Coordinates of C-alpha atoms in Angstrom, one line a residue:
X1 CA 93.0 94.3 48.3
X2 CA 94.2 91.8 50.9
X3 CA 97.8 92.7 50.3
X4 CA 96.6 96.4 50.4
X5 CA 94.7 96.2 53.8
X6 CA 97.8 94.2 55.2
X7 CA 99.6 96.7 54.4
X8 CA 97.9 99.7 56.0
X9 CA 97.5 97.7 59.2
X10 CA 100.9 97.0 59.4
X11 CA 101.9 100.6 59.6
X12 CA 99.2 101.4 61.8
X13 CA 100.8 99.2 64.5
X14 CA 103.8 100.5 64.0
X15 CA 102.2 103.9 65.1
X16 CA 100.7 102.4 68.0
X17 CA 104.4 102.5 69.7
X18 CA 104.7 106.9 69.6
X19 CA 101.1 108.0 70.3
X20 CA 101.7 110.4 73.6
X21 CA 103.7 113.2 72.2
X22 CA 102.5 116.0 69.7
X23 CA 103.8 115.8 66.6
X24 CA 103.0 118.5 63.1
X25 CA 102.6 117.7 59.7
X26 CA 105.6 118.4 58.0
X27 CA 105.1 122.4 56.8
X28 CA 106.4 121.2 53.1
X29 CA 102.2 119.2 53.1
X30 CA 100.4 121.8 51.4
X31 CA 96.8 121.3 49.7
X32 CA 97.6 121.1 46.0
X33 CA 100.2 118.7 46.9
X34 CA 100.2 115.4 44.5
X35 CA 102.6 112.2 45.6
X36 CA 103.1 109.6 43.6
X37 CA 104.2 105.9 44.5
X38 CA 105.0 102.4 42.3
X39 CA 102.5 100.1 44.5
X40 CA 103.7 96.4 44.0
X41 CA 101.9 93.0 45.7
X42 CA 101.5 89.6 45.7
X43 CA 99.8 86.5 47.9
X44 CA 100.8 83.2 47.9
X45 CA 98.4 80.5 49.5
X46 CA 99.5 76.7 50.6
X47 CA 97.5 73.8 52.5
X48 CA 99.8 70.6 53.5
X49 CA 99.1 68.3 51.0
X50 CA 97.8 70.3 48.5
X51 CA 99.8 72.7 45.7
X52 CA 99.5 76.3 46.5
X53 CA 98.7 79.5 44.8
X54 CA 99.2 82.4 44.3
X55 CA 99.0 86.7 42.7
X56 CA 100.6 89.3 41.5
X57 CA 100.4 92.9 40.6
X58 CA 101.7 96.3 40.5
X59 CA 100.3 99.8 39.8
X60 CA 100.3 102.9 41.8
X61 CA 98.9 105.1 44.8
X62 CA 98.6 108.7 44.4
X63 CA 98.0 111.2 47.2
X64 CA 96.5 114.5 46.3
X65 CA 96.6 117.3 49.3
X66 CA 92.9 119.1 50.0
X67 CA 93.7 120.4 53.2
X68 CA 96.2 120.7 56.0
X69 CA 95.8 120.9 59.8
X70 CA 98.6 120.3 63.0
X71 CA 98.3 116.5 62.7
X72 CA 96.0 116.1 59.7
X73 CA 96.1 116.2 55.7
X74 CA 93.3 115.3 54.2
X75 CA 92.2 114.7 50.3
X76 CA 91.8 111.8 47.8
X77 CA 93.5 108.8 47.6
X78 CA 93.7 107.1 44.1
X79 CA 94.8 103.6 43.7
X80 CA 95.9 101.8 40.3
X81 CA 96.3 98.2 40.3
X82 CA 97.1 95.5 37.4
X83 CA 97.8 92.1 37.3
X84 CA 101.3 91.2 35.7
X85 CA 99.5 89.4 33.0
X86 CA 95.9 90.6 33.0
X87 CA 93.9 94.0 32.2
X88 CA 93.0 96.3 35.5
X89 CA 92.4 94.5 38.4
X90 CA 91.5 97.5 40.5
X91 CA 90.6 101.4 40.2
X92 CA 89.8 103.2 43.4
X93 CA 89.5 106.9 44.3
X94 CA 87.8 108.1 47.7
X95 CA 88.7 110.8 50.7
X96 CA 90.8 110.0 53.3
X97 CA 92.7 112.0 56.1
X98 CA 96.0 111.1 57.7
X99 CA 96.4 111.4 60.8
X100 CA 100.2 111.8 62.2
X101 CA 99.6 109.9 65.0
X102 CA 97.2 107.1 63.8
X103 CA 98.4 105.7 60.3
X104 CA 101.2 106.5 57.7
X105 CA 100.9 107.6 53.8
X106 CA 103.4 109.6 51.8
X107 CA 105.3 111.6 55.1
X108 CA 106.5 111.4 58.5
X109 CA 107.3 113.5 61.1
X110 CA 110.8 112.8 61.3
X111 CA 110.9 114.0 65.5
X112 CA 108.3 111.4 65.4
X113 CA 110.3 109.1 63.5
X114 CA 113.2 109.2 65.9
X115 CA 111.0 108.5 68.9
X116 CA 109.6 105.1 67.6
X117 CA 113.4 103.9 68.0
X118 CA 113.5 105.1 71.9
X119 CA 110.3 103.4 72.8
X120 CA 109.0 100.1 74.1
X121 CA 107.2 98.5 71.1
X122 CA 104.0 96.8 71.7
X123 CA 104.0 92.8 73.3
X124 CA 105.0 90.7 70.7
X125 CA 107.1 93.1 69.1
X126 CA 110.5 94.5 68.3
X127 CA 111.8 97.6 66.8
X128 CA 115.1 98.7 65.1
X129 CA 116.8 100.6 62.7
X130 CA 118.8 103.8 62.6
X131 CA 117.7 107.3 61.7
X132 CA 116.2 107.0 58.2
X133 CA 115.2 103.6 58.7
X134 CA 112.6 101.5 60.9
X135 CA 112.1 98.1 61.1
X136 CA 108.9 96.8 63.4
X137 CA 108.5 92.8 63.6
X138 CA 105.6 91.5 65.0
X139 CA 105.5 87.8 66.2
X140 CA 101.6 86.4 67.5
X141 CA 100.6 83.0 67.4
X142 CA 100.6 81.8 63.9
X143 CA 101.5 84.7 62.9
X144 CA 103.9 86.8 61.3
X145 CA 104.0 90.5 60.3
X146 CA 107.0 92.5 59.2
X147 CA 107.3 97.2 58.0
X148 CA 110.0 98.8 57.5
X149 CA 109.5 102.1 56.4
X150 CA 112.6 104.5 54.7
X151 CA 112.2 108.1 54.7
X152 CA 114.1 111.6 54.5
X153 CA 115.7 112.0 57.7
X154 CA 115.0 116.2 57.0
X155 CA 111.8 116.2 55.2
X156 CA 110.1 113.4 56.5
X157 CA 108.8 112.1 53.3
X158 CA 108.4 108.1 52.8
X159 CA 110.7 106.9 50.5
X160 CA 109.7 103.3 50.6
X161 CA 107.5 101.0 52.9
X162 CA 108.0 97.4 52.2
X163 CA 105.9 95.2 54.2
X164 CA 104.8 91.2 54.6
X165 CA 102.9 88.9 56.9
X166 CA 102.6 84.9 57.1
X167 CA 99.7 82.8 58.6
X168 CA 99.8 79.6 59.8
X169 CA 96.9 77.7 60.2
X170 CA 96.1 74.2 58.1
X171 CA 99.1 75.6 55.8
X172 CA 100.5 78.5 54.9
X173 CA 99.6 82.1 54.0
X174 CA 102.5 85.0 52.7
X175 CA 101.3 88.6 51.6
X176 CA 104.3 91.0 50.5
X177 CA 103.4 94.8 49.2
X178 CA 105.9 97.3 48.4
X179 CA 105.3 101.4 47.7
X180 CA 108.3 103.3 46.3
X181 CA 108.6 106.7 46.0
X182 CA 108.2 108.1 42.8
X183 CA 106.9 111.8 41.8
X184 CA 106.2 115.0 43.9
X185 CA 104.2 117.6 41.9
X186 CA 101.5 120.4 42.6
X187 CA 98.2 121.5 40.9
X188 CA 96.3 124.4 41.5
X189 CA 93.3 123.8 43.5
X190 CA 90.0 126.8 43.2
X191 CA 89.0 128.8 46.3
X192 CA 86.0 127.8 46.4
X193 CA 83.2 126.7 49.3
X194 CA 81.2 123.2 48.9
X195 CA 79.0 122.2 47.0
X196 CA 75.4 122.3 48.2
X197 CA 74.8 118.8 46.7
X198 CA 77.4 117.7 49.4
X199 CA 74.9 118.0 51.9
X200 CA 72.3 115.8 50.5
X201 CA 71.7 112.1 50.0
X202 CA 71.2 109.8 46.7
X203 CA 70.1 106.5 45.7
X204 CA 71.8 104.8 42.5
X205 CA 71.2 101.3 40.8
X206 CA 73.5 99.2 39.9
X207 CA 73.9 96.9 37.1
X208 CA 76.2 94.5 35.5
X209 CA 76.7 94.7 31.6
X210 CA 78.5 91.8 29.5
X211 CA 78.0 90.6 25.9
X212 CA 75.0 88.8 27.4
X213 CA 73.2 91.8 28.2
X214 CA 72.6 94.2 30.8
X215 CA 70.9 93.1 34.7
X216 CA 70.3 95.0 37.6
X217 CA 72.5 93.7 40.4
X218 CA 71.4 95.7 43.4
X219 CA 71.1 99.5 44.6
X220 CA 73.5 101.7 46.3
X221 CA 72.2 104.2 48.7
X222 CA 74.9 107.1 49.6
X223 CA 73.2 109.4 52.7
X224 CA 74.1 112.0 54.6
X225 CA 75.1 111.7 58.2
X226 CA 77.1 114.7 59.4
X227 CA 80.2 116.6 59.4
X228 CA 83.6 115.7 61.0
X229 CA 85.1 119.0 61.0
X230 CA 86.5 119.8 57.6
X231 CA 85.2 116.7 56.5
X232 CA 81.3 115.4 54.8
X233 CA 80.8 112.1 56.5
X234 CA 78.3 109.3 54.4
X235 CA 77.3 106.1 55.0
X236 CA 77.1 103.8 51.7
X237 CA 74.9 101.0 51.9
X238 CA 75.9 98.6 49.1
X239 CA 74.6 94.7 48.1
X240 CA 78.0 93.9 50.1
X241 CA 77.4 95.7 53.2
X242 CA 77.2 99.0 54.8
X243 CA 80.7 101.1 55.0
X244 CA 81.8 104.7 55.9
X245 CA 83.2 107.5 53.5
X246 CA 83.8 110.9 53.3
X247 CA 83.8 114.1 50.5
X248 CA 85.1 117.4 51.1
X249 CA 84.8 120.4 49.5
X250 CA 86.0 119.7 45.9
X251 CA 84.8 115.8 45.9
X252 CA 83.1 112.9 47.8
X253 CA 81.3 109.8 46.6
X254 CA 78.8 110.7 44.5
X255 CA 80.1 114.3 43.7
X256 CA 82.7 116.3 41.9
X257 CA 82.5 121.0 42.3
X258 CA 81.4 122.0 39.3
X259 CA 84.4 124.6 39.3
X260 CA 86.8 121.4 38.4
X261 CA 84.3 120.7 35.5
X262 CA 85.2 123.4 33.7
X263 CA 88.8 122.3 33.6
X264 CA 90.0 120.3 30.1
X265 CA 92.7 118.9 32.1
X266 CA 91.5 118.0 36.2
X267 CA 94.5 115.6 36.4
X268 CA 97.4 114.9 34.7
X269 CA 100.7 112.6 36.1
X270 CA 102.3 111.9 32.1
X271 CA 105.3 109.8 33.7
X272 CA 102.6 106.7 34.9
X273 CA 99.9 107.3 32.3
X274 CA 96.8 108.3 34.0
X275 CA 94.7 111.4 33.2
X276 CA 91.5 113.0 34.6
X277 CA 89.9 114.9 32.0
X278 CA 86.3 116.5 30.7
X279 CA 85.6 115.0 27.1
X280 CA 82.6 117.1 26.4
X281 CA 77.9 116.6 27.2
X282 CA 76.8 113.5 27.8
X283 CA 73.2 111.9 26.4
X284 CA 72.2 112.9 30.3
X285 CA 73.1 116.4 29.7
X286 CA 76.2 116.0 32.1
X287 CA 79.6 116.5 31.2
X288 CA 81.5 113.6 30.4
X289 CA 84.5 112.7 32.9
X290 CA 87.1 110.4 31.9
X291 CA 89.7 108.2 34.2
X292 CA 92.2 107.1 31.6
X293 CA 95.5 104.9 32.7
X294 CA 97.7 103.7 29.6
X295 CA 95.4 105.2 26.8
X296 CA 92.3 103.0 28.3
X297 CA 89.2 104.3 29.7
X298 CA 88.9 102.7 33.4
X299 CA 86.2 105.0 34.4
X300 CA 83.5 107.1 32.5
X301 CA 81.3 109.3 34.5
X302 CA 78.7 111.8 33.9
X303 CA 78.3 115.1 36.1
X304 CA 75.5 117.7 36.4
X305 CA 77.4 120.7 35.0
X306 CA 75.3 123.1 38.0
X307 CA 75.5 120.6 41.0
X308 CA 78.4 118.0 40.5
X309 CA 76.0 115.5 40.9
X310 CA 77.3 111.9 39.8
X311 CA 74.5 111.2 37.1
X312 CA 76.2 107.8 36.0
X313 CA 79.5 106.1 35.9
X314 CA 80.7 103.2 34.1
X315 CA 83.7 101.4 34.9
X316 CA 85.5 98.0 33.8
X317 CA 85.6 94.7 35.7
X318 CA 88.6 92.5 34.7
X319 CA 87.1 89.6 31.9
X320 CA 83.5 90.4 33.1
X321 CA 82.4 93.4 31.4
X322 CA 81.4 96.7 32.8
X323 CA 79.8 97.9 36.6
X324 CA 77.5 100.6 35.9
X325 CA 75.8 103.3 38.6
X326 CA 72.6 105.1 37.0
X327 CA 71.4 107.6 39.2
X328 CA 67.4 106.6 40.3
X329 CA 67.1 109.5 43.4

C-alpha cells in the first residue's frame, strides 16, 4: 500500500505542471471499457548501523469504465496484489473518478501530454522526455521522487508508469512500483437507473475468524452524505479511522444492482486469472458472489437478490485467517 500510494502521488505532481488549459478524455474511454495492467512493487528499509529490509510483490490493477464526461471517467478500480513468496497480500475494489487534470490511470490526453514538456515544472523539479515519453524528477530535502510515464503518442493510452522515491532520514528508505500495460477489453454494462438502497446508510460488524475461533473486532458504519454529480458520496467510519468513498449506479461500498446478479458471469479477464461470478443462494437468502484469482476464493459475499444489499462478505487475510462483515443495520 506504501508503494501504491507513492505511486499515485507521484503522478499527481507530475499533473500539477499542465492544470490551466482544457483538456478531453480521449473519445476511445467509453463505459464498458475494462484495462488491464501487471502492477509490480517493492520497499526496502535501512538505518546506519543496522541491516535493512525489505518487500516484494506483483499483481494487477484493472480499470473498468462506468461513465464518461469532458475531463472525467469514472467506475471501479480493482487491485490484485501478492507477495513473491506468500498467498494474497491485498484485494481491493472501490469507485474512483479520474480526473484529466488532477491524477493519471490507464490514459492521457496526448495534447496534454505534449504540454507538460513546454512548461515550467514545479520548484524542486525537472521535466524531460520526448513525445511519448515523460520523465518528472523531484529533488526536496531528504528526499527523492522519480515518474516517467510511456504512452501512445495517438491514443493517449498509458503504456507503462514506472516510478520510485528515497528518504533520508536516520537511514535510508527506497519504494519502486511499476504498471505495464497489458489487456484492453469491453463488457456490456445494463441501462439501468440506481439502486434505491444507494441512497441509504448501514451498519456492519466486523470479526476476525482463525483456527482459534471467531471475535468481534469492531463495527463499520457506511452512511450517506450526498451526491457529487454522477457520483454517491459515503463516509465509512472504520476501527482505523474515518475515510471517504463513493458508489454509482451499478456498485458502491456496501452494494452491487441487482440487474448484475442475475448474470452467471459479472467479470471475467481469463489471461490474469480472476473472475466475478454468482455461485448460487446463500444460508441468508442472498445470492452468493464470488472474487476468484488463480482458482482461489479471495472474496465471498452475499447480496439481497431485490436490493443489492451487501448481507455479508468474507475475505482472506494473508496467514491470519479470514475478515468477515455481517450486516447488523
Amino acid at each position: 500500500m506504501i508503494v501504491m500510494r507513492r505511486h499515485l502521488c507521484l503522478i499527481a505532481a507530475l499533473l500539477l505542471i499542465c492544470t490551466n488549459v482544457v483538456f478531453a478524455v480521449p473519445s476511445w474511454v467509453k463505459p464498458g471499457l475494462v484495462v488491464v495492467y501487471n502492477y509490480e512493487g517493492g520497499a526496502a528499509t535501512r538505518s546506519y548501523g543496522s541491516p535493512g529490509s525489505g518487500s516484494y510483490g506483483r499483481g494487477y490493477m484493472i480499470f473498468i469504465v462506468h461513465s464518461v464526461s469532458y475531463q472525467k471517467a469514472c467506475g471501479l478500480h480493482i487491485t490484485l496484489f501478492g507477495g513473491v513468496s506468500s498467498p494474497l497480500v491485498l484485494y481491493n475494489s472501490q469507485v474512483e473518478c479520474f480526473d484529466i487534470r488532477q491524477n493519471l490511470s490507464f490514459f492521457v490526453n496526448p495534447n496534454m501530454a505534449a504540454q507538460w514538456l513546454k512548461q515550467r515544472p514545479p520548484v524542486g523539479c525537472k521535466v524531460a522526455g520526448v513525445p511519448g515519453q515523460v520523465a518528472l524528477e523531484c529533488q526536496r530535502v531528504g528526499e527523492i521522487n522519480r515518474v516517467v510515464i510511456t504512452y501512445d503518442t495517438r491514443t493517449g493510452l498509458i503504456k507503462e508508469t514506472v516510478t520510485g522515491a528515497t528518504q533520508y532520514q536516520g537511514g535510508w528508505s527506497s519504494t519502486q512500483a511499476s504498471l505495464r500495460f497489458l489487456k484492453m477489453l469491453s463488457i456490456s454494462l445494463p441501462n439501468v437507473k440506481a439502486p434505491s438502497i444507494a441512497l441509504t446508510s448501514h451498519t456492519y460488524q466486523l470479526y476476525s475468524a482463525t483456527v482459534m475461533g471467531t471475535v468481534p473486532s469492531g463495527q463499520i458504519s457506511v452512511t450517506y452524505v450526498g451526491r457529487e454529480k454522477n457520483l454517491f458520496v459515503y463516509n465509512i467510519q472504520t476501527p482505523a479511522g474515518l475515510q471517504k468513498a463513493y458508489g454509482n449506479r451499478y456498485t458502491g461500498p456496501f452494494y452491487i444492482h441487482p440487474a448484475l446478479l442475475k448474470r452467471r458471469v459479472i467479470l471475467s479477464i481469463p489471461e490474469i486469472g480472476f473472475s466475478i461470478v454468482t455461485d448460487g443462494v446463500g444460508s441468508r437468502g442472498g445470492v452468493v458472489v464470488n472474487h476468484i484469482w488463480n482458482q482461489q476464493i479471495i472474496s465471498q459475499t452475499e447480496i439481497d437478490p431485490s436490493t443489492g444489499l451487501l448481507l455479508y462478505q468474507q475475505q482472506p487475510v494473508a496467514g491470519m485467517g479470514y475478515q468477515i462483515l455481517q450486516l447488523t443495520q
